[in-house]
Coordinates of C-alpha atoms in Angstrom, one line a residue:
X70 CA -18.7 -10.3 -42.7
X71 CA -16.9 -13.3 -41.3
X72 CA -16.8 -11.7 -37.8
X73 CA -20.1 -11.2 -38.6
X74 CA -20.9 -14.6 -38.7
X75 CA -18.4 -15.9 -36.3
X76 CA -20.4 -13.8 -33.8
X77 CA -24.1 -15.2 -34.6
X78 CA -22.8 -18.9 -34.5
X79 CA -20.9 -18.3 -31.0
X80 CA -24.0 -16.6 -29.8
X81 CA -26.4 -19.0 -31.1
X82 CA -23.9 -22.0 -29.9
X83 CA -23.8 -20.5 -26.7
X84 CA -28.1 -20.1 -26.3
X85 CA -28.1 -24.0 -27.4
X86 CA -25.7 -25.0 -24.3
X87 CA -27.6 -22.7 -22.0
X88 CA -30.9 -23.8 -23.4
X89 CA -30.2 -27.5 -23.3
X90 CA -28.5 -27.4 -19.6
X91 CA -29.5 -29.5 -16.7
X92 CA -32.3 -28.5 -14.9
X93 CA -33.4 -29.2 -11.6
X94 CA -36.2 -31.9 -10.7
X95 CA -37.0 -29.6 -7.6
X96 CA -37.0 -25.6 -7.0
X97 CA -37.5 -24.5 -3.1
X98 CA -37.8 -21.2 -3.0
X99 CA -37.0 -20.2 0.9
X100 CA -38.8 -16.8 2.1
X101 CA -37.5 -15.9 5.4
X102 CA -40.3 -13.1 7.3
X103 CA -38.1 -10.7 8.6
X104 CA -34.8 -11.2 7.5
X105 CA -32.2 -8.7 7.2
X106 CA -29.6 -8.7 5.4
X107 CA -27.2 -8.2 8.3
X108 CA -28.2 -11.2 10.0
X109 CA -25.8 -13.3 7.5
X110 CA -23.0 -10.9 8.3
X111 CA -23.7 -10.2 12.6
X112 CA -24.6 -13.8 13.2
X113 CA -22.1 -15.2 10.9
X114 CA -19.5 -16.6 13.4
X115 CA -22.4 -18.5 15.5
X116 CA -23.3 -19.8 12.3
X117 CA -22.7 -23.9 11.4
X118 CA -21.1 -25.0 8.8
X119 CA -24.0 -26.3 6.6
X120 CA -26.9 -24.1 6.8
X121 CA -26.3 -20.2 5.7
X122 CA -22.6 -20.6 5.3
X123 CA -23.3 -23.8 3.5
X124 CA -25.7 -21.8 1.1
X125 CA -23.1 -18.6 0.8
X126 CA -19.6 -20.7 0.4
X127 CA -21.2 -23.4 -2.1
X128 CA -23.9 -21.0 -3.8
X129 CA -24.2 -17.5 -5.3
X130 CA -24.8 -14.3 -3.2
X131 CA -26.3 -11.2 -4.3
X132 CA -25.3 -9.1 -1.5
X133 CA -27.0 -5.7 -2.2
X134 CA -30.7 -6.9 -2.8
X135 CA -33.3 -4.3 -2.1
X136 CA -37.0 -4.5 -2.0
X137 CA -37.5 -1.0 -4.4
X138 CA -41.4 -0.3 -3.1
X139 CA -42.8 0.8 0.3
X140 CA -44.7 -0.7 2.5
X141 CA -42.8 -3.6 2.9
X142 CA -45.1 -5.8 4.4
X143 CA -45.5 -9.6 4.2
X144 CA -48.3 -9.9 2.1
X145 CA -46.5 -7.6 -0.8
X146 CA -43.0 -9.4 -0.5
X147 CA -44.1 -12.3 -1.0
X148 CA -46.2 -11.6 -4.1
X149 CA -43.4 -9.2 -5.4
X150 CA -40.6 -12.3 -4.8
X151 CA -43.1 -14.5 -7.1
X152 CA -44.2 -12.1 -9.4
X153 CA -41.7 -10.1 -10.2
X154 CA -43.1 -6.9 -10.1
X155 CA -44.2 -4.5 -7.3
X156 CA -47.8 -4.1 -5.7
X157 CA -48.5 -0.8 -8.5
X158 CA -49.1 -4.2 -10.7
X159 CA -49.8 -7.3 -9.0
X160 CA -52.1 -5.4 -6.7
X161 CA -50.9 -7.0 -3.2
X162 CA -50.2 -3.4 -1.7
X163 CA -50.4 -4.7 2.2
X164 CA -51.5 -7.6 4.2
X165 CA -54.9 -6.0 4.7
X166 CA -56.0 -2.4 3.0
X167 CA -59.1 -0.3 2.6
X168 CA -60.9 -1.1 0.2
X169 CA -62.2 2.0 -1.0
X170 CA -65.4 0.7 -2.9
X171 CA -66.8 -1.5 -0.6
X172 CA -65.6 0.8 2.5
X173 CA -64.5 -2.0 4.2
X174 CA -61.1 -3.2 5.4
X175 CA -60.0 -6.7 2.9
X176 CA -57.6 -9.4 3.7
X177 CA -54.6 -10.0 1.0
X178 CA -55.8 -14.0 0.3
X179 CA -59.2 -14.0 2.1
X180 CA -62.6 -15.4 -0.4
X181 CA -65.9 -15.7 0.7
X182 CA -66.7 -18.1 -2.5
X183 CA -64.0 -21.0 -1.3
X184 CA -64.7 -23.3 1.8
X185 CA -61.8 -24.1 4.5
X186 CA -60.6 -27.6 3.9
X187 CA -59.3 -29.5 7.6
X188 CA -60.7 -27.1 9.7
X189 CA -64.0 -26.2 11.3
X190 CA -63.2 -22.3 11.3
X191 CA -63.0 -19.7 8.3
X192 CA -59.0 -20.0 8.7
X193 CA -59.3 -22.0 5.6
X194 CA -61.3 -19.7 3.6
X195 CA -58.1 -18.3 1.6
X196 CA -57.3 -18.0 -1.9
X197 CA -55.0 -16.0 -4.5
X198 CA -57.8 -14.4 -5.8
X199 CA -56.6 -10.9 -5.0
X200 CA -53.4 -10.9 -6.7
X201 CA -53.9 -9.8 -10.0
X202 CA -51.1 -11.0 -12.6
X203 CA -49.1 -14.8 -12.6
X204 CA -46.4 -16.0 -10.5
X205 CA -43.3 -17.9 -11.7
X206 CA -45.1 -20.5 -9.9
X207 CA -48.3 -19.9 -12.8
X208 CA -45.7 -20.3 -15.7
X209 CA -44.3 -23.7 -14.5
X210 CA -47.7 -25.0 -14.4
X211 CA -48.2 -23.2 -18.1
X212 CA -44.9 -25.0 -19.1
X213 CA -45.5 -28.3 -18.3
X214 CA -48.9 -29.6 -16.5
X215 CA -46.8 -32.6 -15.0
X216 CA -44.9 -30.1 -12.7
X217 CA -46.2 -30.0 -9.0
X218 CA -46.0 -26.8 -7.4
X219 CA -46.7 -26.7 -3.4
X220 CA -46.5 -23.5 -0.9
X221 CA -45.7 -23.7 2.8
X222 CA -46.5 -21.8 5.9
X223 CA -47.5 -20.9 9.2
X224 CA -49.2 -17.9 7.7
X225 CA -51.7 -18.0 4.9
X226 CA -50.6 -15.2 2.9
X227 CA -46.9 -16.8 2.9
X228 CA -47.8 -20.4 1.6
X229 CA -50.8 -19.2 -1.2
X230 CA -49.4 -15.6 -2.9
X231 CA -46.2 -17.6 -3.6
X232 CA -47.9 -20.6 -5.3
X233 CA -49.6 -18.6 -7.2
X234 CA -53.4 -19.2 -8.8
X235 CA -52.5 -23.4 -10.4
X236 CA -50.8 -25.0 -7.0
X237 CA -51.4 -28.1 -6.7
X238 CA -51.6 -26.9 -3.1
X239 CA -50.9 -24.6 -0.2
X240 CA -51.1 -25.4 3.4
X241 CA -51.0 -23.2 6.2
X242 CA -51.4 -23.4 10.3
X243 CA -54.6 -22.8 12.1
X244 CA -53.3 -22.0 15.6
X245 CA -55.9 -21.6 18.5
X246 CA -57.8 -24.9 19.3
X247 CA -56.5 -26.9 16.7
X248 CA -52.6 -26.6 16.0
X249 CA -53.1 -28.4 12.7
X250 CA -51.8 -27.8 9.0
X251 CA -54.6 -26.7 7.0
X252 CA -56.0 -25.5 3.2
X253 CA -59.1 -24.5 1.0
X254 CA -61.2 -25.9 -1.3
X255 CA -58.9 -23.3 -4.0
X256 CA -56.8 -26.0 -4.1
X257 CA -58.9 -29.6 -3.0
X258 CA -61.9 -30.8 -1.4
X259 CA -60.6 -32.8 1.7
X260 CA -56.7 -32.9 3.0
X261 CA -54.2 -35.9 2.0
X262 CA -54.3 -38.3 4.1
X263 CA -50.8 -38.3 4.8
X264 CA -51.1 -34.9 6.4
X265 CA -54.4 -36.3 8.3
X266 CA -51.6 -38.4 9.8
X267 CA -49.1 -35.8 10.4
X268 CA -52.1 -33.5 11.9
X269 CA -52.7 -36.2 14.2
X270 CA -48.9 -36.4 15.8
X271 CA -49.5 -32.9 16.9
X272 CA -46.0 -31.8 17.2
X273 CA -46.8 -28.2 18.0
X274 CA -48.0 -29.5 21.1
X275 CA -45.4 -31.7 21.7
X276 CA -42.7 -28.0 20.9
X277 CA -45.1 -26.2 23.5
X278 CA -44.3 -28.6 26.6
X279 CA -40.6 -27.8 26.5
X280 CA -39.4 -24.2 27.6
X281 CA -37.3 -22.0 25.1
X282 CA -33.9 -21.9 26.1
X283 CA -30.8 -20.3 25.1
X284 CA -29.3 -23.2 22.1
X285 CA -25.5 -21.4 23.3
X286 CA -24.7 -20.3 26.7
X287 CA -26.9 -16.4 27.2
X288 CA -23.5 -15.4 27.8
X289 CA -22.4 -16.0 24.1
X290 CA -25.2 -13.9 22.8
X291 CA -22.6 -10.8 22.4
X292 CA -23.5 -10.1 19.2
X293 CA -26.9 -8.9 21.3
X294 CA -28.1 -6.4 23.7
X295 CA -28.8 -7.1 27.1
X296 CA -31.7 -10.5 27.4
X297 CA -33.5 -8.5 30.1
X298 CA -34.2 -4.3 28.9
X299 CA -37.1 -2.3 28.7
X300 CA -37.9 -2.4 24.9
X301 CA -38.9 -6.0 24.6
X302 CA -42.6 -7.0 24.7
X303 CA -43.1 -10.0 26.9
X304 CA -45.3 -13.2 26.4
X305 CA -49.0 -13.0 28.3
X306 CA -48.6 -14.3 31.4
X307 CA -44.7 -13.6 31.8
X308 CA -43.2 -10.9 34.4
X309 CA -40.0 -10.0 31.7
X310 CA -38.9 -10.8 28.4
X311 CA -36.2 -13.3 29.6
X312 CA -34.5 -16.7 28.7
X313 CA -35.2 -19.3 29.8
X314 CA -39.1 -18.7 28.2
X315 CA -41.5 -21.2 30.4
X316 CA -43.5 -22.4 27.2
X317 CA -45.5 -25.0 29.0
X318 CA -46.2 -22.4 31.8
X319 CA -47.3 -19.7 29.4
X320 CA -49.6 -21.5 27.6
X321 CA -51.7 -21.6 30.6
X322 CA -52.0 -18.0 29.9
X323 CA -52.0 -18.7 26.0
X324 CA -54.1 -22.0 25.9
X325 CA -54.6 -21.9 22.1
X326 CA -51.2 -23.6 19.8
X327 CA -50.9 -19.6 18.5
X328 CA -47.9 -19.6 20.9
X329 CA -46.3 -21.7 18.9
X330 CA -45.7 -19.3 16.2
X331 CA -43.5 -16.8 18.3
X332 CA -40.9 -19.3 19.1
X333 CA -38.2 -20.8 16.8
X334 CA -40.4 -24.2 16.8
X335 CA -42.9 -22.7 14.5
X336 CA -39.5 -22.8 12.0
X337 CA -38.6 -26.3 12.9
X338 CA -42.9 -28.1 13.0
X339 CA -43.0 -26.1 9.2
X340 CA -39.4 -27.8 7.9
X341 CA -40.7 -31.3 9.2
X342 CA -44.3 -29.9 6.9
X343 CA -41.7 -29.7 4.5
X344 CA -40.0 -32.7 4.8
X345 CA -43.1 -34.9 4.2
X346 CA -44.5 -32.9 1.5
X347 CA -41.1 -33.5 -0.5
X348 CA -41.7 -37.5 0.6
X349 CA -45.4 -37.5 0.3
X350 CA -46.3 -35.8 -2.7
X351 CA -42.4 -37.0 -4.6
X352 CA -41.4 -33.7 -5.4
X353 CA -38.6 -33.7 -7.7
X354 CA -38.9 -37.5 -8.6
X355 CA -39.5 -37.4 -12.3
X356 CA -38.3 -35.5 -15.1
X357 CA -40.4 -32.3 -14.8
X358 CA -39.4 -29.6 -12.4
X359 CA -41.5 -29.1 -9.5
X360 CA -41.5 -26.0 -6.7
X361 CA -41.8 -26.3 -3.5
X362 CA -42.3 -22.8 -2.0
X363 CA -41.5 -22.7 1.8
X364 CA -42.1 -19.7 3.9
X365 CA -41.0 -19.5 8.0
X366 CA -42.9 -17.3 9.4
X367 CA -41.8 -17.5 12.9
X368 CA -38.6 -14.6 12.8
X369 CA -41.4 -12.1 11.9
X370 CA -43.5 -12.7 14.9
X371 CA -40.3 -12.9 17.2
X372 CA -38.8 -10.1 15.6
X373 CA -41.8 -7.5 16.6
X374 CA -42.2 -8.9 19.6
X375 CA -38.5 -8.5 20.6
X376 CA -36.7 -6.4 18.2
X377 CA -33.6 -7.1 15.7
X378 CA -30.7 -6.6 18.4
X379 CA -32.7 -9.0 21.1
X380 CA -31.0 -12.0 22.3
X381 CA -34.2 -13.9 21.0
X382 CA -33.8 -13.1 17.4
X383 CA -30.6 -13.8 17.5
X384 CA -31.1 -17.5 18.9
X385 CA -34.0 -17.9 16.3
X386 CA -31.6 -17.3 13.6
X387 CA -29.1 -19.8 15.1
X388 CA -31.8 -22.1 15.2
X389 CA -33.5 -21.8 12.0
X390 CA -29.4 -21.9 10.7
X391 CA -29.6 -25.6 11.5
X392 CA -33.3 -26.2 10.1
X393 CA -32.0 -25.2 6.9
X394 CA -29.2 -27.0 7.2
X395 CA -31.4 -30.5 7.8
X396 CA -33.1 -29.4 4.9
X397 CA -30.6 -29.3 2.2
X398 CA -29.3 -32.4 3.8
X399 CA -32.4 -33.8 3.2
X400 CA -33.0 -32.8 0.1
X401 CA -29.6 -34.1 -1.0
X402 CA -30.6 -37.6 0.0
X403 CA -34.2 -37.7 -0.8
X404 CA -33.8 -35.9 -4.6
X405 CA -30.3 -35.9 -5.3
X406 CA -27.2 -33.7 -4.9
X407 CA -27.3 -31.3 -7.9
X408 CA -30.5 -32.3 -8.2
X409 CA -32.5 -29.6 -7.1
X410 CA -31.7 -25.8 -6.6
X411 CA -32.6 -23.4 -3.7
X412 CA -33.0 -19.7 -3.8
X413 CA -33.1 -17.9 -0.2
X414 CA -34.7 -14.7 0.6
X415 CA -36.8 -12.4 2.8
X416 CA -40.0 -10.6 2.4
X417 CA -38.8 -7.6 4.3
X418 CA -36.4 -6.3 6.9
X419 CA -37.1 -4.6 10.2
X420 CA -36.2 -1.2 12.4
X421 CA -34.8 -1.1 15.3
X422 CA -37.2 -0.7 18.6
X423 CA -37.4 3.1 18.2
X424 CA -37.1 4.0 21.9
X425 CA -34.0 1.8 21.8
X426 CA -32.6 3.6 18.9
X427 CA -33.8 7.2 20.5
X428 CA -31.8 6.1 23.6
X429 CA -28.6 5.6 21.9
X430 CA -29.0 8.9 20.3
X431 CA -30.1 7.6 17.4
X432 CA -33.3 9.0 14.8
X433 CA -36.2 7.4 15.7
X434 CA -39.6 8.3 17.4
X435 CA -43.7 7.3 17.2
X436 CA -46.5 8.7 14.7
X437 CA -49.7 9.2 15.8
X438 CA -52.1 8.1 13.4
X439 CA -55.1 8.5 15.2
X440 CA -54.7 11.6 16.4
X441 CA -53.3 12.7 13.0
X442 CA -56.7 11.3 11.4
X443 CA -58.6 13.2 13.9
X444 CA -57.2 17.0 13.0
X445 CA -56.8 16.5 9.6
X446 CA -60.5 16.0 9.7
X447 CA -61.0 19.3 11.7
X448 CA -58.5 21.0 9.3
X449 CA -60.2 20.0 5.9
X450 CA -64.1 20.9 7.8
X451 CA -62.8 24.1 8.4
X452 CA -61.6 24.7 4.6
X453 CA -64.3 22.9 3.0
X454 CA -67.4 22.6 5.6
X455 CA -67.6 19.0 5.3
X456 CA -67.0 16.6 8.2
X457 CA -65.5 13.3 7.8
X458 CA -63.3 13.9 4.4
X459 CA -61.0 11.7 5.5
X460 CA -62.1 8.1 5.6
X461 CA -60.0 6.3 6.4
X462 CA -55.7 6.4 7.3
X463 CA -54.1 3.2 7.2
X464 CA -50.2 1.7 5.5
X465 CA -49.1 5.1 5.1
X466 CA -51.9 6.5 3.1
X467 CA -55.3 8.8 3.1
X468 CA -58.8 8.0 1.5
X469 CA -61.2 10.1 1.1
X470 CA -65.0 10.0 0.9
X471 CA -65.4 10.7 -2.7
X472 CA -69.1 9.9 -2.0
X473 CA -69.3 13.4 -0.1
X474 CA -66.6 15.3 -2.5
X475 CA -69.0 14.6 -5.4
X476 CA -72.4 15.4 -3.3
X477 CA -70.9 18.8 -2.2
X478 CA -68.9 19.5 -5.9
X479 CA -65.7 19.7 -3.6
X480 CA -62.6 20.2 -6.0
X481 CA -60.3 16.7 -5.4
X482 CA -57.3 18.2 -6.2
X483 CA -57.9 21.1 -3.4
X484 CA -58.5 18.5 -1.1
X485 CA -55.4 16.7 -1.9
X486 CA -53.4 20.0 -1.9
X487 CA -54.6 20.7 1.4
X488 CA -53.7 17.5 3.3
X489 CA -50.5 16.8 1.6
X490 CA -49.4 20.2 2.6
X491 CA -51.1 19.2 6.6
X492 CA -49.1 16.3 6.6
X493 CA -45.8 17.7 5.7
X494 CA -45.9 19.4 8.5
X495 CA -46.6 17.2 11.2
X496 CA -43.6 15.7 13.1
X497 CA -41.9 12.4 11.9
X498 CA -43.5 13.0 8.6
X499 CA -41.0 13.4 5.8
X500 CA -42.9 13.5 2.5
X501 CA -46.5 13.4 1.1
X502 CA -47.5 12.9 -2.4
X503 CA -51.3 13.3 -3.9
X504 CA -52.1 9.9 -6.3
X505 CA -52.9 12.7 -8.6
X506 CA -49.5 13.5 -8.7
X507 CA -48.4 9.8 -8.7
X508 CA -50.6 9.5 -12.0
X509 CA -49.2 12.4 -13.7
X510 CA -45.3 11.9 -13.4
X511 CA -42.3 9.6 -12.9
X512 CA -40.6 9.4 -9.6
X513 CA -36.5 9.4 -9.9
X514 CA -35.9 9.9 -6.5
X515 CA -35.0 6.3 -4.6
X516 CA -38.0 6.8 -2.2
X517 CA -40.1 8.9 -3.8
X518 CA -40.2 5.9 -6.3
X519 CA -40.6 3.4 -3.6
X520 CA -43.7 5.2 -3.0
X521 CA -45.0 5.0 -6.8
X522 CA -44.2 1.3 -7.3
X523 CA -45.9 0.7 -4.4
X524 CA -49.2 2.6 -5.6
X525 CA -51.7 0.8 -7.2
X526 CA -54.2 3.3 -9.4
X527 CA -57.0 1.7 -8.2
X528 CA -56.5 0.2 -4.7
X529 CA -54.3 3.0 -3.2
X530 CA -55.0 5.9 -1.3
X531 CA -55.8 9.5 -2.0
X532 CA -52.6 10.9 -0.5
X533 CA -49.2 8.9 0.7
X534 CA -47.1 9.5 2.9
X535 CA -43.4 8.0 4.7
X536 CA -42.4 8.6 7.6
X537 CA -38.7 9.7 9.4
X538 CA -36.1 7.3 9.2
X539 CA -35.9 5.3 12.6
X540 CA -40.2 5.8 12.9
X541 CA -43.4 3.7 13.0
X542 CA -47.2 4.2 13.8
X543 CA -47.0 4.5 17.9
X544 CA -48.9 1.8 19.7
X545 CA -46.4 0.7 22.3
X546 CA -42.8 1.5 23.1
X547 CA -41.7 -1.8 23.3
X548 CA -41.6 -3.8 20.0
X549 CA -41.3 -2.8 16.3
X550 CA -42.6 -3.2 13.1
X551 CA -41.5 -2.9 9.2
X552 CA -43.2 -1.7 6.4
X553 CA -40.5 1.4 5.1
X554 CA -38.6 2.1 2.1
X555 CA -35.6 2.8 4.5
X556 CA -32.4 0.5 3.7
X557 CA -33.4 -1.4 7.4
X558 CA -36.8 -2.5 5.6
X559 CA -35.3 -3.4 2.0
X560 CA -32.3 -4.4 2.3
X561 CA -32.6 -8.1 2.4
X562 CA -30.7 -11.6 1.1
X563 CA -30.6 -13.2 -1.7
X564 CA -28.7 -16.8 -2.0
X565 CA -28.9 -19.4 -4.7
X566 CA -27.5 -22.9 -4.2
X567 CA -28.2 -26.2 -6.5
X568 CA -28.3 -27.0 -9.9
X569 CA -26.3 -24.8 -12.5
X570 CA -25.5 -22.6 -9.8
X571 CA -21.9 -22.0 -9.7
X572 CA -20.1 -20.3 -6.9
X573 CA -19.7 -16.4 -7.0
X574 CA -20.7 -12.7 -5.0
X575 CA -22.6 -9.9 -7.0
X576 CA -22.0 -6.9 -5.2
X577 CA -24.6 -4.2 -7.4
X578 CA -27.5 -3.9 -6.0
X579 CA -30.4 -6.3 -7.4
X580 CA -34.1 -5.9 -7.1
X581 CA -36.4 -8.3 -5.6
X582 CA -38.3 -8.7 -8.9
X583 CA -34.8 -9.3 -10.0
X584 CA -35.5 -13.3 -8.8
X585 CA -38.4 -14.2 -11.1
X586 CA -36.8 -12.8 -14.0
X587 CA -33.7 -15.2 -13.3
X588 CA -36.1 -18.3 -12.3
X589 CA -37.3 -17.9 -15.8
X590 CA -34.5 -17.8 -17.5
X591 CA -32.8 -20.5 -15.5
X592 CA -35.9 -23.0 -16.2
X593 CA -36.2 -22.1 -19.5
X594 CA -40.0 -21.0 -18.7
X595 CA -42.1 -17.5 -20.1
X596 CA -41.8 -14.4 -17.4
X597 CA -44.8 -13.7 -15.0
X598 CA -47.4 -11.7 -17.2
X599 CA -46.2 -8.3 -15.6
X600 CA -42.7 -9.2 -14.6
X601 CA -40.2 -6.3 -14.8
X602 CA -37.2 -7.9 -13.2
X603 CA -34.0 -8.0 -14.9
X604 CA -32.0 -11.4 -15.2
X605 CA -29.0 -11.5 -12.9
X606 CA -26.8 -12.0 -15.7
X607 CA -24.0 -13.9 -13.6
X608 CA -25.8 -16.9 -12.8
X609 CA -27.6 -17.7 -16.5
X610 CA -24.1 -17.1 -17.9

């Protein structure tokens, strides 16, 4: 009995000290778009002393972090990372999807019933009114009204799903004729007026008149293939995807500021964003915790554009290496050292340019999806004499037209039989699954149950599908793309830095979910309403 008791007081002692520890007067949650994990390990002896090495040396590094749903998209990482859960809950399941009711294609954050605030366009007419459960972001505002809570972006989806549906704001870029930070009436009715100022400076145009050179000598680049091959797309307006990148020469092709955005100074205009945000609105300046969610947006567009093993993402990650390290800098001088606490991520990884891979004899190759959609139709007339079953094929899934299942008193489940078994057997096609199926049972399997969480009952398709390792939809053979549950797509980091965050390397794999859990704990806060992440146990110890 004494061990008994001995064992509730050290228990209890020990939730008191954990309860009543310091916690940070600032959270910045960092999303990278396109991050792989290997990028810390390939680019790591290019890397300065204060940015990622900074973060890994001084911080905590969960070095098997997965994403555990497909497709890995943006718009579904971000509300996953913020959520903790997977698009079968919050309802996120790609950046746009087909939205079976309406028979329409929807955007992830656009709303007709919100007005664009510092623009002229319907760039602004955003909101989180799609995702459908709280973020950690949500909770803090529950916890404690005083707590600010802000998200960053180039791209809208990136600054408002991580905010969640309380921010205080989220601002986000409106390239073409403007070049200007903008929001929507979600969040206020007219723009600060210290980012009317900002706006005004127009530093993406000032970015745009320099060209994008090499920041080491091209002939450092070793841990990169060749700058000039065939697999990289090039800028409009360029003869081949080459360093030095004439920026104020291309924008006569590209007059608009969306240049901007595939270049490393779409990173750098959104850390200065940052920087006077922090100032501006004095984030972290009082007693209650604020968050600052900052998403750079840049490595995704420069990633598809030039692949992971191009000499351009590998000087974007250099580069963006020393924009975070003038951000924690910053933050250590303008809220305090162990002050504030950063946690680093991505939204989602990448392949490798598939003719690239296929000419190093590696797996890899181009699905059709067009031509795909286009037999399968002939194939399900010819069983069921209806044209057209097939609506619509898009993110690795199949919707029918139930409208003309139930007017001819087709059986679904037939239908469903017969195209799962038609896509099995088309090349780069690896399985199929019927939402029936999805419904009915639990997936073990580690992809097959990438595929369920990434199902949502109502949104999602009829029948999905994944494809070959080393595949993507063909639209080009120079460029890539993302959206598998392959290791390339999930595999991702995950570093923590700042207040009561002691050194330290976890080396089991952690899910992405996995970071809201912790957040909660760590701020003493209630989980996001469908939150299934676990707490990483190591850094709440």
């Amino acid at each position: 009995m004494k061990h008994l008791f001995l064992a509730i007081f050290l228990t209890l002692n020990a939730f008191f000290a954990w309860s009543q520890q310091k916690q940070p007067k600032l959270v910045v949650g960092i999303v990278v778009d396109q991050m792989r994990y290997d990028y810390l390990t390939r680019f790591w002896d290019k890397f300065s002393e204060n940015g990622f090495k900074k973060l890994v040396n001084n911080g905590f590094n969960c070095e098997q972090t997965h994403f555990n749903y497909m497709p890995t998209y943006t718009a579904p990482g971000h509300a996953s990372i913020y959520t903790g859960t997977t698009p079968a809950n919050h309802g996120i399941i790609a950046n746009t999807w087909y939205d079976k009711t309406n028979k329409i294609k929807t955007y992830c954050t656009s709303d007709e019933n919100v007005q664009s605030v510092g623009t002229t366009t319907d760039m602004g007419k955003m909101s989180p009114n799609k995702l459908l459960v709280t973020t950690i972001a949500d909770e803090l505002k529950l916890a404690n009204k005083q707590s600010k809570v802000i998200g960053i972006s180039i791209k809208d989806r990136g600054a408002i799903l991580p905010a969640g549906h309380q921010a205080d704001a989220a601002y986000w870029f409106a390239g073409e004729d403007e070049g200007k930070w903008i929001s929507s009436t979600h969040y206020m009715k007219q723009l600060p007026k210290w980012l009317n100022e900002l706006n005004q400076k127009n530093t993406a145009n000032t970015y745009l008149q320099q060209p994008w050179e090499t920041l080491l000598s091209i002939h450092d680049y070793t841990e990169s293939i060749a700058d000039n091959n065939p697999y990289e797309e090039v800028f409009e307006g360029e003869k081949a995807p080459v360093f030095p990148h004439n920026l104020p020469e291309l924008r006569k092709a590209n007059k608009n500021y969306d240049l901007i955005k595939s270049t490393p100074f779409g990173n750098t205009i959104l850390k200065e964003l940052a920087f006077e945000v922090i100032k501006n609105e004095q984030l972290g300046k009082d007693n209650s915790t604020d968050l600052l969610a900052v998403s750079f947006s840049s490595p995704d567009y420069i990633g598809h554009q030039f692949g992971p093993y191009s000499v351009e993402i590998q000087d974007t990650y250099l580069r963006l290496d020393k924009e975070i390290a003038e951000l924690l800098t910053f933050l250590e001088k303008q809220v305090g050292e162990n002050e504030f606490m950063v946690f680093l991520t991505a939204d989602h990884g990448v392949v490798d340019i598939p003719q690239h891979a296929i000419d190093n004899q590696l797996p890899g190759g181009y699905f059709e999806e067009k031509a795909t959609l286009q037999v399968l139709n002939e194939v399900l007339f010819e069983k069921f004499n209806v044209e057209n079953l097939v609506e619509n094929l898009s993110n690795y899934q199949l919707f029918f037209n139930h409208d003309l299942i139930k007017e001819h008193q087709l059986n679904l489940i037939e239908i469903e039989n017969v195209a799962v078994n038609f896509m099995l057997a088309q090349q780069g096609i690896v399985k199929a699954v019927s939402s029936t199926n999805l419904k009915a049972a639990e997936f073990t399997d580690k992809i097959m149950g990438n595929v369920q969480r990434g199902f949502h009952q109502v949104r999602s398709g009829d029948v999905l599908f994944v494809l070959a390792p080393g595949w993507i939809n063909k639209w080009t053979k120079k460029g890539t793309t993302h959206g598998s549950p392959y290791n390339y797509d999930t595999h991702v980091p995950l570093l923590w830095y700042g207040t009561n965050i002691k050194q330290g390397v976890r080396t089991e794999e952690v899910d992405i979910a996995d970071i809201a859990a912790t957040l909660s704990a760590l701020l003493n806060i209630a989980l996001p309403s469908v939150c299934d992440g676990k707490v990483i146990e190591e850094l709440v110890k």
